[in-house]
């Protein structure tokens, strides 16, 4: 983890504003983030696509669902094939599937929670797609963007643990759905 952070530091000290793909030096850190070995939505192994707005990794199939939500809701990028801006890379390094999954769990936006709560608008059949359009998800997305911008403006990236001490997207907001 520590060496991955050092690599992350190195790639962020480069004076360029975008990368032809997710920067290879940061990839190890991205993959090491808790939960990032599985698609946030279906649990598929080794997801290669990113829901950048949420700092989460998704599989090819689920990336299609995210794309259908529109870029206002979820911006989709390929780890390998798309160009990446610096703030997008930071959002990915500061987010993570475990963190987002915990947020959804607390807001009863998982299949299991929907069964228990019997939420009428959002049910176990549509929760994996519709949860990204909820007010809770909108809040998470906004906090993610604010956090990435603040990390970017605070100078060279010092690694996830340093940034963690600053304000991060809250997983404790009450459900307003
Ligand atoms: Zn998936």
CSV table of C-alpha atoms and ligand atoms in Angstrom, one decimal:
chain,number,residue,atom,x,y,z
A,1,UNK,CA,0.0,0.0,0.0
A,2,UNK,CA,2.7,2.4,1.0
A,3,UNK,CA,4.8,1.8,-2.2
A,4,UNK,CA,1.6,2.2,-4.3
A,5,UNK,CA,1.1,5.6,-2.6
A,6,UNK,CA,4.6,6.6,-3.5
A,7,UNK,CA,3.9,5.6,-7.1
A,8,UNK,CA,0.8,7.7,-7.0
A,9,UNK,CA,2.7,10.6,-5.7
A,10,UNK,CA,5.2,10.3,-8.6
A,11,UNK,CA,2.5,10.2,-11.2
A,12,UNK,CA,0.7,13.2,-9.7
A,13,UNK,CA,3.8,15.3,-9.7
A,14,UNK,CA,3.9,15.2,-13.5
A,15,UNK,CA,2.9,18.5,-15.0
A,16,UNK,CA,0.3,17.3,-17.3
A,17,UNK,CA,-3.5,17.7,-17.2
A,18,UNK,CA,-4.6,14.5,-18.7
A,19,UNK,CA,-3.4,10.9,-19.4
A,20,UNK,CA,-4.0,8.7,-22.4
A,21,UNK,CA,-5.4,6.0,-20.1
A,22,UNK,CA,-5.6,5.6,-16.3
A,23,UNK,CA,-2.0,6.3,-15.3
A,24,UNK,CA,-0.2,3.0,-14.9
A,25,UNK,CA,1.7,4.2,-11.8
A,26,UNK,CA,-1.7,4.8,-10.0
A,27,UNK,CA,-3.3,1.6,-11.2
A,28,UNK,CA,-1.8,-0.5,-8.4
A,29,UNK,CA,-3.2,1.9,-5.8
A,30,UNK,CA,-6.6,1.9,-7.5
A,31,UNK,CA,-6.7,-1.9,-7.5
A,32,UNK,CA,-5.6,-2.1,-3.9
A,33,UNK,CA,-8.5,0.0,-2.7
A,34,UNK,CA,-11.0,-2.0,-0.6
A,35,UNK,CA,-13.8,-3.5,-2.7
A,36,UNK,CA,-12.3,-2.5,-6.1
A,37,UNK,CA,-11.7,-6.1,-7.1
A,38,UNK,CA,-15.4,-6.5,-7.6
A,39,UNK,CA,-18.0,-4.6,-9.7
A,40,UNK,CA,-19.9,-2.3,-7.3
A,41,UNK,CA,-23.2,-3.3,-8.8
A,42,UNK,CA,-23.1,-7.0,-9.7
A,43,UNK,CA,-20.0,-8.2,-7.9
A,44,UNK,CA,-18.3,-9.3,-11.1
A,45,UNK,CA,-14.6,-9.9,-10.7
A,46,UNK,CA,-11.8,-7.5,-11.9
A,47,UNK,CA,-14.0,-4.6,-13.2
A,48,UNK,CA,-12.3,-2.6,-15.9
A,49,UNK,CA,-14.6,0.4,-16.2
A,50,UNK,CA,-15.1,3.3,-13.9
A,51,UNK,CA,-18.2,5.2,-12.7
A,52,UNK,CA,-16.0,8.3,-12.2
A,53,UNK,CA,-18.7,10.5,-10.6
A,54,UNK,CA,-18.9,8.0,-7.8
A,55,UNK,CA,-15.2,6.9,-7.7
A,56,UNK,CA,-16.3,3.3,-8.2
A,57,UNK,CA,-15.3,0.5,-10.5
A,58,UNK,CA,-17.9,-1.4,-12.6
A,59,UNK,CA,-17.8,-4.3,-15.1
A,60,UNK,CA,-18.5,-3.9,-18.8
A,61,UNK,CA,-22.1,-4.8,-18.6
A,62,UNK,CA,-22.9,-2.5,-15.6
A,63,UNK,CA,-21.0,0.3,-17.3
A,64,UNK,CA,-23.7,0.2,-19.9
A,65,UNK,CA,-26.3,0.8,-17.2
A,66,UNK,CA,-24.4,3.7,-16.0
A,67,UNK,CA,-24.0,5.1,-19.5
A,68,UNK,CA,-27.8,4.9,-20.0
A,69,UNK,CA,-28.3,7.1,-16.9
A,70,UNK,CA,-26.6,10.0,-18.7
A,71,UNK,CA,-23.4,11.9,-17.9
A,72,UNK,CA,-25.2,14.2,-15.5
A,73,UNK,CA,-25.8,11.2,-13.3
A,74,UNK,CA,-22.8,9.0,-14.0
A,75,UNK,CA,-19.7,9.5,-16.1
A,76,UNK,CA,-18.2,6.3,-17.5
A,77,UNK,CA,-14.6,5.8,-18.4
A,78,UNK,CA,-12.6,2.8,-19.5
A,79,UNK,CA,-9.5,2.2,-17.4
A,80,UNK,CA,-7.6,1.1,-20.4
A,81,UNK,CA,-9.1,2.9,-23.4
A,82,UNK,CA,-10.2,6.4,-22.3
A,83,UNK,CA,-8.3,9.6,-21.6
A,84,UNK,CA,-8.2,10.6,-17.9
A,85,UNK,CA,-8.1,14.0,-16.4
A,86,UNK,CA,-6.2,14.6,-13.1
A,87,UNK,CA,-9.3,15.3,-11.0
A,88,UNK,CA,-10.9,12.1,-12.3
A,89,UNK,CA,-7.9,10.1,-11.3
A,90,UNK,CA,-8.0,11.6,-7.9
A,91,UNK,CA,-11.7,10.9,-7.5
A,92,UNK,CA,-11.0,7.3,-8.2
A,93,UNK,CA,-8.1,7.1,-5.8
A,94,UNK,CA,-10.1,8.8,-3.1
A,95,UNK,CA,-13.3,6.8,-3.7
A,96,UNK,CA,-13.6,3.1,-3.8
A,97,UNK,CA,-16.2,0.4,-4.0
A,98,UNK,CA,-16.2,-0.5,-0.4
A,99,UNK,CA,-16.8,3.1,0.6
A,100,UNK,CA,-19.6,3.6,-1.9
A,101,UNK,CA,-21.1,0.2,-1.0
A,102,UNK,CA,-21.2,1.2,2.7
A,103,UNK,CA,-22.9,4.5,1.7
A,104,UNK,CA,-25.6,2.6,-0.2
A,105,UNK,CA,-26.0,0.1,2.6
A,106,UNK,CA,-26.7,3.0,5.1
A,107,UNK,CA,-29.2,4.5,2.8
A,108,UNK,CA,-31.0,1.2,2.2
A,109,UNK,CA,-30.0,1.3,-1.4
A,110,UNK,CA,-29.0,-2.4,-1.8
A,111,UNK,CA,-31.1,-5.4,-2.9
A,112,UNK,CA,-31.1,-6.8,0.7
A,113,UNK,CA,-32.2,-3.4,2.2
A,114,UNK,CA,-35.0,-2.9,-0.3
A,115,UNK,CA,-36.4,-6.3,0.6
A,116,UNK,CA,-36.5,-5.4,4.2
A,117,UNK,CA,-37.8,-1.8,3.8
A,118,UNK,CA,-40.2,-2.5,1.0
A,119,UNK,CA,-39.4,0.9,-0.6
A,120,UNK,CA,-42.1,1.5,-3.2
A,121,UNK,CA,-40.3,3.6,-5.8
A,122,UNK,CA,-37.0,1.7,-5.5
A,123,UNK,CA,-37.3,-2.0,-5.2
A,124,UNK,CA,-35.0,-5.0,-5.4
A,125,UNK,CA,-35.5,-5.3,-9.2
A,126,UNK,CA,-34.5,-1.7,-10.0
A,127,UNK,CA,-32.3,-0.6,-7.1
A,128,UNK,CA,-29.0,-1.2,-8.8
A,129,UNK,CA,-29.8,1.3,-11.5
A,130,UNK,CA,-32.1,3.7,-9.8
A,131,UNK,CA,-30.0,4.2,-6.7
A,132,UNK,CA,-27.6,6.4,-8.7
A,133,UNK,CA,-30.5,8.8,-9.3
A,134,UNK,CA,-31.5,9.3,-5.7
A,135,UNK,CA,-30.9,12.4,-3.6
A,136,UNK,CA,-28.5,10.4,-1.5
A,137,UNK,CA,-26.4,9.5,-4.5
A,138,UNK,CA,-26.5,13.0,-5.8
A,139,UNK,CA,-25.1,14.2,-2.4
A,140,UNK,CA,-22.3,11.5,-2.6
A,141,UNK,CA,-21.5,12.6,-6.2
A,142,UNK,CA,-21.2,16.3,-5.2
A,143,UNK,CA,-19.1,15.5,-2.2
A,144,UNK,CA,-16.8,13.3,-4.3
A,145,UNK,CA,-16.3,16.1,-6.8
A,146,UNK,CA,-15.7,18.8,-4.1
A,147,UNK,CA,-13.3,16.5,-2.4
A,148,UNK,CA,-11.3,15.7,-5.6
A,149,UNK,CA,-11.1,19.4,-6.4
A,150,UNK,CA,-9.9,20.3,-3.0
A,151,UNK,CA,-7.3,17.6,-3.1
A,152,UNK,CA,-6.2,18.7,-6.5
A,153,UNK,CA,-5.9,22.4,-5.4
A,154,UNK,CA,-4.0,21.5,-2.2
A,155,UNK,CA,-0.9,20.7,-4.3
A,156,UNK,CA,0.9,17.4,-5.3
A,157,UNK,CA,-1.1,14.3,-4.4
A,158,UNK,CA,0.2,12.9,-1.1
A,159,UNK,CA,-1.6,9.6,-1.1
A,160,UNK,CA,-4.9,8.3,0.1
A,161,UNK,CA,-4.0,8.2,3.8
A,162,UNK,CA,-3.0,11.9,3.8
A,163,UNK,CA,-6.1,13.0,2.0
A,164,UNK,CA,-8.3,10.8,4.3
A,165,UNK,CA,-7.6,13.2,7.1
A,166,UNK,CA,-9.2,15.9,5.2
A,167,UNK,CA,-12.9,16.1,4.4
A,168,UNK,CA,-14.2,13.0,2.6
A,169,UNK,CA,-17.6,12.1,1.2
A,170,UNK,CA,-19.7,11.3,4.3
A,171,UNK,CA,-21.2,7.9,4.7
A,172,UNK,CA,-23.3,9.1,7.6
A,173,UNK,CA,-25.9,11.4,6.0
A,174,UNK,CA,-29.4,10.4,6.8
A,175,UNK,CA,-31.6,8.9,4.1
A,176,UNK,CA,-33.8,11.5,2.6
A,177,UNK,CA,-35.5,9.2,0.1
B,1,LIG,ZN1,-21.2,-5.4,-12.9
